[in-house]
PDB file of C-alpha atoms in Angstrom:
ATOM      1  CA  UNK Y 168      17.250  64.216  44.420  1.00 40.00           C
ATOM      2  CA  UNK Y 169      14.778  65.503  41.854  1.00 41.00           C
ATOM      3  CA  UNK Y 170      11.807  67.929  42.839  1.00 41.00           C
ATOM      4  CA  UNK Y 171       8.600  66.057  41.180  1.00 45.00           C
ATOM      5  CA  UNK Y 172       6.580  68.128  39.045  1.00 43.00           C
ATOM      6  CA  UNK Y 173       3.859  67.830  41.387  1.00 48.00           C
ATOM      7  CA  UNK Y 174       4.512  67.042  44.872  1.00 53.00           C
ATOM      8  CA  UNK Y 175       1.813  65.715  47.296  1.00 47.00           C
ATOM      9  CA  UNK Y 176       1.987  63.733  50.114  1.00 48.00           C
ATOM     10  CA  UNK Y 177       0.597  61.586  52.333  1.00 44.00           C
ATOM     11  CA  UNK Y 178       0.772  60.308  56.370  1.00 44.00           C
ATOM     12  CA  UNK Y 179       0.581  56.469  57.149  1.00 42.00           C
ATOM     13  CA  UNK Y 180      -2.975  55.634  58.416  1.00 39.00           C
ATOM     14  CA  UNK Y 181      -1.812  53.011  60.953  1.00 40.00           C
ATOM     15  CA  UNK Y 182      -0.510  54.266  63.872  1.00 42.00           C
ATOM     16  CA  UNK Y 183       1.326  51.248  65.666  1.00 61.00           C
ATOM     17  CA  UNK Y 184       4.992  50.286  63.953  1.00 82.00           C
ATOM     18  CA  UNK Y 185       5.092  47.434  61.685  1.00 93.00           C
ATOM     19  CA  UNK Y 186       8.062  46.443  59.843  1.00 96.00           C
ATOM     20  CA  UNK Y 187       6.737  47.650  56.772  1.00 97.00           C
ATOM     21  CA  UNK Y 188       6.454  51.086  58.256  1.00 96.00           C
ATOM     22  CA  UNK Y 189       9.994  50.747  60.029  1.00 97.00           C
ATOM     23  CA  UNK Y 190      10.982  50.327  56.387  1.00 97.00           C
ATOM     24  CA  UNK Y 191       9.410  53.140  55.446  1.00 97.00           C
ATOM     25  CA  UNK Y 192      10.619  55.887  58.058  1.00 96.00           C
ATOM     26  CA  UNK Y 193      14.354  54.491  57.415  1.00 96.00           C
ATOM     27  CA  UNK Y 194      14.229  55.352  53.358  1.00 96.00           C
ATOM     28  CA  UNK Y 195      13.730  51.421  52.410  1.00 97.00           C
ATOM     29  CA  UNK Y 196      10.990  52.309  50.243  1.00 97.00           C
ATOM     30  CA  UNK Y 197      11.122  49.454  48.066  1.00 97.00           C
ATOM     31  CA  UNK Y 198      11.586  46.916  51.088  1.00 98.00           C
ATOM     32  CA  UNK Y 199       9.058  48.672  52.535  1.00 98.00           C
ATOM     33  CA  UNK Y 200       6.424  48.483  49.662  1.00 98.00           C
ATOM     34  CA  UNK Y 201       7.645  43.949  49.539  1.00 98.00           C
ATOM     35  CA  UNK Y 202       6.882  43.677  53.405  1.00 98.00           C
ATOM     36  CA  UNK Y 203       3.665  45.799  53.455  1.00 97.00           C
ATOM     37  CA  UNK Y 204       2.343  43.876  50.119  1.00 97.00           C
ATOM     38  CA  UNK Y 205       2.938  40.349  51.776  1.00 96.00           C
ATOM     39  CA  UNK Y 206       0.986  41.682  54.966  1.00 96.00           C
ATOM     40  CA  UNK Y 207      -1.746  43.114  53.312  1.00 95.00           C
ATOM     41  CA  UNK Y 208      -1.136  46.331  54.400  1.00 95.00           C
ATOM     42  CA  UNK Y 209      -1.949  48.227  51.021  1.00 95.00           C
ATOM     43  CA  UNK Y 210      -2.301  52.237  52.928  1.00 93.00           C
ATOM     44  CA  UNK Y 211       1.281  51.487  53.719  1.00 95.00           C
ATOM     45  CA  UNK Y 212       2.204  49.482  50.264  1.00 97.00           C
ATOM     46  CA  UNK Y 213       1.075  52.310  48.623  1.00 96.00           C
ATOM     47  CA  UNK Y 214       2.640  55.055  50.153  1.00 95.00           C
ATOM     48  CA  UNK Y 215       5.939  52.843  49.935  1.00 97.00           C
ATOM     49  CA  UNK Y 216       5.722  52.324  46.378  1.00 97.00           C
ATOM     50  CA  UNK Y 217       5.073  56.020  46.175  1.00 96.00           C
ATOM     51  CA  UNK Y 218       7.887  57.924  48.149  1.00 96.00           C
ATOM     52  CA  UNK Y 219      10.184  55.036  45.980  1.00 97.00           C
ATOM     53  CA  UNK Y 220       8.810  57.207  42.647  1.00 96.00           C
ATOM     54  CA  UNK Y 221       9.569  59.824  43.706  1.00 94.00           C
ATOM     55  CA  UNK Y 222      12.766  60.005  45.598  1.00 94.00           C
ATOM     56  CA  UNK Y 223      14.770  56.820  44.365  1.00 93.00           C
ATOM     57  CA  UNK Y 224      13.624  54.736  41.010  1.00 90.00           C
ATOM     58  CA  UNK Y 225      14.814  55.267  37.965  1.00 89.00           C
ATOM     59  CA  UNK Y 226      11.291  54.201  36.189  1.00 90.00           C
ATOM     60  CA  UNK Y 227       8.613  56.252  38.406  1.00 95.00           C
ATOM     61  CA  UNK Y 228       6.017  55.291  36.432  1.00 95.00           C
ATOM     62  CA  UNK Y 229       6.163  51.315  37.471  1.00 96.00           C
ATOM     63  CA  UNK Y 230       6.432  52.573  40.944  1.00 97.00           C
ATOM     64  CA  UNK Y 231       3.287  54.747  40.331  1.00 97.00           C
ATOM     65  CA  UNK Y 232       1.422  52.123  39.244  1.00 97.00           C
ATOM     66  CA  UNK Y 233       2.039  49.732  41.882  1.00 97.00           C
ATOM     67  CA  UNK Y 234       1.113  52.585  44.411  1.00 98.00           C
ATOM     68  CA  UNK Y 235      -2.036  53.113  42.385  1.00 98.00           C
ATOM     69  CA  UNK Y 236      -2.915  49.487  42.429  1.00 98.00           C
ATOM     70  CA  UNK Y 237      -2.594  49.439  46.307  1.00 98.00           C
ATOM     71  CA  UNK Y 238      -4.366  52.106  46.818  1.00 97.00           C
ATOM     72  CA  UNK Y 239      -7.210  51.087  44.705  1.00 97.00           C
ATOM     73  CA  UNK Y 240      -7.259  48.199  47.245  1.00 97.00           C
ATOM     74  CA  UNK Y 241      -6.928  49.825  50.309  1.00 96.00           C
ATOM     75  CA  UNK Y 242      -9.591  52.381  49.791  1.00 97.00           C
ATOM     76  CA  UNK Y 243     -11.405  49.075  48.812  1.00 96.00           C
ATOM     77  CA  UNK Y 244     -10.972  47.730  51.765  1.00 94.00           C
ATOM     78  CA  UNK Y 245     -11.674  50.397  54.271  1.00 93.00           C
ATOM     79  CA  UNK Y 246     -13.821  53.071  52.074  1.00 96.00           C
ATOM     80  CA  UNK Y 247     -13.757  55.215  55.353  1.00 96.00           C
ATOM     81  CA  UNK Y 248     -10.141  55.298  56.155  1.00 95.00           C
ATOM     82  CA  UNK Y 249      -9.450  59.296  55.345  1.00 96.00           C
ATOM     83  CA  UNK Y 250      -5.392  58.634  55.108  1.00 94.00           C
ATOM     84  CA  UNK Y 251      -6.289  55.713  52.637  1.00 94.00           C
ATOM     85  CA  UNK Y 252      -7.905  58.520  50.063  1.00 96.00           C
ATOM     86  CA  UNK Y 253      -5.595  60.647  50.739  1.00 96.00           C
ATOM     87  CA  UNK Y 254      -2.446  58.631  49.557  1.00 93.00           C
ATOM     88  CA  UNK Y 255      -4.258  57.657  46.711  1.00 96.00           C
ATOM     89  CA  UNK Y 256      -4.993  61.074  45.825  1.00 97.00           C
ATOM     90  CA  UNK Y 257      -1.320  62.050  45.664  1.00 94.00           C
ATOM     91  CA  UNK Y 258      -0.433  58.756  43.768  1.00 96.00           C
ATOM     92  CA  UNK Y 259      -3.377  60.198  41.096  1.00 97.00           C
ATOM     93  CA  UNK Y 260      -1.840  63.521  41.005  1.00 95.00           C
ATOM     94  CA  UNK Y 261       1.732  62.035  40.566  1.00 95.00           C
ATOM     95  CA  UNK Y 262       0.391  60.000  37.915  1.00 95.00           C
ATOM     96  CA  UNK Y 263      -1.296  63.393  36.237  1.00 94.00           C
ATOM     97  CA  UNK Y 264       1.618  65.111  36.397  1.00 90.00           C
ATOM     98  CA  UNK Y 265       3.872  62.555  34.165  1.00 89.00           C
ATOM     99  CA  UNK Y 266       0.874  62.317  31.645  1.00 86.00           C
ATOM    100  CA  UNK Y 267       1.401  65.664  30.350  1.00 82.00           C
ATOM    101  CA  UNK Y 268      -1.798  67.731  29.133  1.00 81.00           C
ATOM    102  CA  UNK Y 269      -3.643  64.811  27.876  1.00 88.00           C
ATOM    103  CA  UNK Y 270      -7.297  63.436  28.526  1.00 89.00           C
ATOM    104  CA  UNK Y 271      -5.738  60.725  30.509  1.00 91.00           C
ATOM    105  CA  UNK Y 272      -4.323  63.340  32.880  1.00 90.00           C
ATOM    106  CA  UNK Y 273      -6.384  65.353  32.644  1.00 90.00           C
ATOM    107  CA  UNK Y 274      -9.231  62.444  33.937  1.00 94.00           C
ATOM    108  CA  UNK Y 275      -6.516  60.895  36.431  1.00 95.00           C
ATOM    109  CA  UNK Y 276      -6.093  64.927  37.987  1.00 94.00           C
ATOM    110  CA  UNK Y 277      -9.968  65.505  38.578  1.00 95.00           C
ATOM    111  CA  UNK Y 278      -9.672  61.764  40.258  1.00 97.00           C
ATOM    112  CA  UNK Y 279      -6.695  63.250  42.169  1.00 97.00           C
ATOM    113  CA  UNK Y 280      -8.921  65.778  43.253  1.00 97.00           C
ATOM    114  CA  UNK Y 281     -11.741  63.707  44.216  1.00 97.00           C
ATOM    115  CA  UNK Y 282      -9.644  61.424  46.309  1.00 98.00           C
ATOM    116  CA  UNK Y 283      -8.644  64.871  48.389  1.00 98.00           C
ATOM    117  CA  UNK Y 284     -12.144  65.767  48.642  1.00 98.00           C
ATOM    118  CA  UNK Y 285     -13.068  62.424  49.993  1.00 98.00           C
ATOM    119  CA  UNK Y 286     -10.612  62.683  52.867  1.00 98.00           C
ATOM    120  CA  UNK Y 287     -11.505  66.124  53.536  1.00 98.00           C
ATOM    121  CA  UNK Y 288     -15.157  65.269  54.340  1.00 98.00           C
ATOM    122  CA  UNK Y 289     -14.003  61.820  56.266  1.00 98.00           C
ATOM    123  CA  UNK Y 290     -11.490  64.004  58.005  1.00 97.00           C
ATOM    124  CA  UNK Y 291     -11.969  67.919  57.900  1.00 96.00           C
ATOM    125  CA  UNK Y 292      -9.427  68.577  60.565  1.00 95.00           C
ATOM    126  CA  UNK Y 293      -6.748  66.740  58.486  1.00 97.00           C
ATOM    127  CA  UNK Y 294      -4.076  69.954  57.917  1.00 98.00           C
ATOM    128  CA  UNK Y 295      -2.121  67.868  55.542  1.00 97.00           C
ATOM    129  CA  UNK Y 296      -5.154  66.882  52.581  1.00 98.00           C
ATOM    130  CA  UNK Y 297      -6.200  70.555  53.019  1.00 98.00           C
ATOM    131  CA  UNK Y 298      -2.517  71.545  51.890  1.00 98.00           C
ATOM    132  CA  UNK Y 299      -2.621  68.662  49.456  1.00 97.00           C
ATOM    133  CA  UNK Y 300      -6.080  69.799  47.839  1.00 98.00           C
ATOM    134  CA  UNK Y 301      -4.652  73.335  47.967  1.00 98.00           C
ATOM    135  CA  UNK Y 302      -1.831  72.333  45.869  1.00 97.00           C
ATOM    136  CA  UNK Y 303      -4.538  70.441  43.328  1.00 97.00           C
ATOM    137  CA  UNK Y 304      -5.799  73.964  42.866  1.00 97.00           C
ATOM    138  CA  UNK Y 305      -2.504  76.185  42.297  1.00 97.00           C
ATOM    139  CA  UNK Y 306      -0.874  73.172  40.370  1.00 94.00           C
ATOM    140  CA  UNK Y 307      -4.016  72.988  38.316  1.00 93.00           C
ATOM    141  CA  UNK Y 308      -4.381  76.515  37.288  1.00 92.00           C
ATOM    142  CA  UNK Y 309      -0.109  77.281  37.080  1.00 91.00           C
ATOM    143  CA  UNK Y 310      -0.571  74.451  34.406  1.00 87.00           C
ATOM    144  CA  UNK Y 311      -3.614  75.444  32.549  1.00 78.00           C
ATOM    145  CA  UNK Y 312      -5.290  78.720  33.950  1.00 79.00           C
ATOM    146  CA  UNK Y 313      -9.140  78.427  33.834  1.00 73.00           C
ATOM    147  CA  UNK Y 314      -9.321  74.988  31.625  1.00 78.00           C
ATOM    148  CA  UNK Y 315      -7.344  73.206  34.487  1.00 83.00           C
ATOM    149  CA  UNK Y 316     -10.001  73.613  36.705  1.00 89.00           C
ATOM    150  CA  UNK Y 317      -7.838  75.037  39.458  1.00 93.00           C
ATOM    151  CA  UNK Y 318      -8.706  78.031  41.766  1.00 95.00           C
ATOM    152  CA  UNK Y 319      -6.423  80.580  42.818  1.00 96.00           C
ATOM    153  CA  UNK Y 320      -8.658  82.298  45.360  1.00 97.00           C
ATOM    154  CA  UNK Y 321      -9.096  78.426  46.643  1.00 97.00           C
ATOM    155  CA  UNK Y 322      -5.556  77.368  46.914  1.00 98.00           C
ATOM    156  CA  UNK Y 323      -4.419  80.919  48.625  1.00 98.00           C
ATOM    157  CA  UNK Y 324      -7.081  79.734  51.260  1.00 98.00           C
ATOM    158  CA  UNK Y 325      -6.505  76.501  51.675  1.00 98.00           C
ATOM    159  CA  UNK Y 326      -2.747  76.603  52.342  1.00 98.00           C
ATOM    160  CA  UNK Y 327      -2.587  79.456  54.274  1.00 98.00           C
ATOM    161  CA  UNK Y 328      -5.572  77.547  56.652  1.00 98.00           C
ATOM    162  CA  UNK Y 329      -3.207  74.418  57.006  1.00 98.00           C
ATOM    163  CA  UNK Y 330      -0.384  76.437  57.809  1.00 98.00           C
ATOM    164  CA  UNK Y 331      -2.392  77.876  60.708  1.00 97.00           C
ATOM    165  CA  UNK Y 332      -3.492  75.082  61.849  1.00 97.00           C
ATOM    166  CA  UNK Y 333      -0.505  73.226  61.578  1.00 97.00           C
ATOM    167  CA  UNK Y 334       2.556  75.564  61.279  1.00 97.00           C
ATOM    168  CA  UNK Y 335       5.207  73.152  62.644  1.00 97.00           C
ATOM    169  CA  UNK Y 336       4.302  70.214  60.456  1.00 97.00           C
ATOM    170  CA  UNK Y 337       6.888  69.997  57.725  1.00 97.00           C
ATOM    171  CA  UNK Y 338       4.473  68.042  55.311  1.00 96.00           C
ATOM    172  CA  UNK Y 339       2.038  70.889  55.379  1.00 98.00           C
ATOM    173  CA  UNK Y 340       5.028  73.740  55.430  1.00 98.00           C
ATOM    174  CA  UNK Y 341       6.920  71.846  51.877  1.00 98.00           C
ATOM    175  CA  UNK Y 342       2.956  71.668  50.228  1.00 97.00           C
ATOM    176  CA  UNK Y 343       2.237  75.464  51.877  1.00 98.00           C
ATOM    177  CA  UNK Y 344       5.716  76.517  49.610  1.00 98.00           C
ATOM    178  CA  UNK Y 345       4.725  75.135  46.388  1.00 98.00           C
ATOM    179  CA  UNK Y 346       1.396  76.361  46.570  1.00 98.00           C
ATOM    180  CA  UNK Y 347       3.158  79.601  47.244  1.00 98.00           C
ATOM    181  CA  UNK Y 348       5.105  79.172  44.111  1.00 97.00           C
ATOM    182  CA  UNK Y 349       2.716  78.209  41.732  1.00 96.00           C
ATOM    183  CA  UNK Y 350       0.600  81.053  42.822  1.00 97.00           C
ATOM    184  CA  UNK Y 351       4.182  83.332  42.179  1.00 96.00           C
ATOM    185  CA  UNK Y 352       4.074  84.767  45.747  1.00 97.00           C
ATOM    186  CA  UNK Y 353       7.475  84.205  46.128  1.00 97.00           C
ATOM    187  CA  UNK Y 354       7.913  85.921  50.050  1.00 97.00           C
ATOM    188  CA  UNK Y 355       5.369  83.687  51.044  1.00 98.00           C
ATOM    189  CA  UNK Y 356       6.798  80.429  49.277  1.00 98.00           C
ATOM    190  CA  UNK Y 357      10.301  81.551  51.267  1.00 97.00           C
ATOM    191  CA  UNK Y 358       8.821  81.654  54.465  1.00 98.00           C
ATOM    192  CA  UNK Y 359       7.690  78.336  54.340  1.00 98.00           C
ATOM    193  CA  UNK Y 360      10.641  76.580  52.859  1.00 98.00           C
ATOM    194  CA  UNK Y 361      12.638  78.259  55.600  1.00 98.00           C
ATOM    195  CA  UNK Y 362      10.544  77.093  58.323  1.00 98.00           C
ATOM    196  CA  UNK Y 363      10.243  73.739  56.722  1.00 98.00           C
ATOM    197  CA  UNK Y 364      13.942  73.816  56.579  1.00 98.00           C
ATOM    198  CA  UNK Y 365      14.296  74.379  60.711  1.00 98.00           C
ATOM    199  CA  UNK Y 366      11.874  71.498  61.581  1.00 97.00           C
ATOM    200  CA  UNK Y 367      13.446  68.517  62.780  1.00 97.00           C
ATOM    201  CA  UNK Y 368      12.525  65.170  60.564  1.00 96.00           C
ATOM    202  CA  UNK Y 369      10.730  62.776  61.706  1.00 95.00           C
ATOM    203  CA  UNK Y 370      11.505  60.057  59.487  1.00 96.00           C
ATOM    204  CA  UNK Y 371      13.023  59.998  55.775  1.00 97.00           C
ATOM    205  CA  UNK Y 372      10.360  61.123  53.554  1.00 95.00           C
ATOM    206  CA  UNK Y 373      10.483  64.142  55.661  1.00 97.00           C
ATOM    207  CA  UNK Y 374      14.323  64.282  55.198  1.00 97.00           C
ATOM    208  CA  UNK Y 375      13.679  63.923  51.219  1.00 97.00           C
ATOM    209  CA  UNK Y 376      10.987  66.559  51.410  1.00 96.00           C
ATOM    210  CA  UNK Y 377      13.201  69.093  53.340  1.00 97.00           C
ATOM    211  CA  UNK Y 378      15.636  68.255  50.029  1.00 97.00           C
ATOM    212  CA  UNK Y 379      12.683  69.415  48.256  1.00 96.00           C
ATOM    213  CA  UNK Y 380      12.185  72.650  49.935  1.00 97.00           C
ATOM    214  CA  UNK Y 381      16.255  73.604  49.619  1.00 97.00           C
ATOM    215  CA  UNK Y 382      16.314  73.067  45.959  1.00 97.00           C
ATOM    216  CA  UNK Y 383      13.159  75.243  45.810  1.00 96.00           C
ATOM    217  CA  UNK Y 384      14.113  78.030  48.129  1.00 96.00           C
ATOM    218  CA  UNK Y 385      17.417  77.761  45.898  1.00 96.00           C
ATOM    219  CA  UNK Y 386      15.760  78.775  42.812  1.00 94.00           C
ATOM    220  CA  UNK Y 387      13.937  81.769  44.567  1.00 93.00           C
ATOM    221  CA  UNK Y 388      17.461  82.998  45.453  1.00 73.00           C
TER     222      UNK Y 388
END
């Protein structure tokens, strides 16, 4: 299991089970991204393709790309659908992070950002793409301090206001930690990871994200 350099993630927008999404919460990520393509169900096809890069293939960055390509489409295709920007958002990020510091990634992380900030405002309850825009900030400024773009002050507050609002939702508690640990708080990082580490998984991504959160809390030990 490797930790990704930057971790986001994202919750299915469709609430009723497909088989595309029954692929998805058993692990079949690849499956899942064949079965939600053929139903045009890109929100789903993306975030398939996605969890595949970063848990399972052995070449991310196809995987990336076809979870870029579907979300593309599915924010296409319903431009108000908050869980649609937000996948796409953490695809963009994902993307970012494997560019290195170059003007490509450096573009694809502001679009990252944008994405976020777009789901925020269609959704400002969402818990989850305040953690995820929180973790645009700390990632952005543990890279490259000021020129990243990133605020400190903004990612401190950000996380911490997802964690209240959601403090038994693993997604937010994994994001909460690595905010924690880009911004070198490392008490704060530990509390997370360990109560991300006592909630029960829903599904697999949240299994490979509690893998995630152990390796991490390893390397504050």
């Amino acid at each position: 299991m490797r930790a990704p350099a930057l971790l986001l993630t994202a919750t299915l927008a469709t609430a009723a089970a497909s088989p595309a999404t029954s692929l998805l919460a058993a692990g079949q990520y690849a499956q899942a991204y064949d079965t939600a393509r053929a139903a045009g169900d890109d929100v789903t096809a993306s975030e398939a393709a996605l969890a595949e890069a970063l848990y399972h293939a052995a070449d991310p960055g196809m995987w990336l790309g076809r979870a870029a390509d579907a979300g593309r489409a599915a924010t296409r295709a319903a431009p108000q659908d908050a869980g649609a920007h937000r996948t796409l958002g953490t695809v963009l990020c994902s993307q970012a992070a494997r560019g290195g510091y170059t003007l490509g990634a450096y573009r694809l992380s502001w679009s990252c950002r944008s994405e976020y900030e777009r789901s925020l405002a269609l959704d400002p309850a969402a818990a989850e793409t305040r953690a995820a825009l929180a973790r645009w900030h700390s990632g952005a400024w543990a890279r490259a301090g000021v020129f990243g773009g990133g605020d400190p002050s903004a990612a401190r507050h950000l996380a911490a206001d997802a964690q209240t609002h959601a403090p038994a939702d693993l997604r937010v508690l994994v994001q909460v930690g690595l905010v924690a640990v880009d911004l070198r708080d490392s008490a704060w990082a530990r509390r997370a990871f360990q109560a991300a580490l006592a909630v029960a998984p829903g599904d697999a991504q949240e299994r490979d994200l509690q893998a995630v959160a152990r390796a991490a809390l390893s390397r504050l030990e």
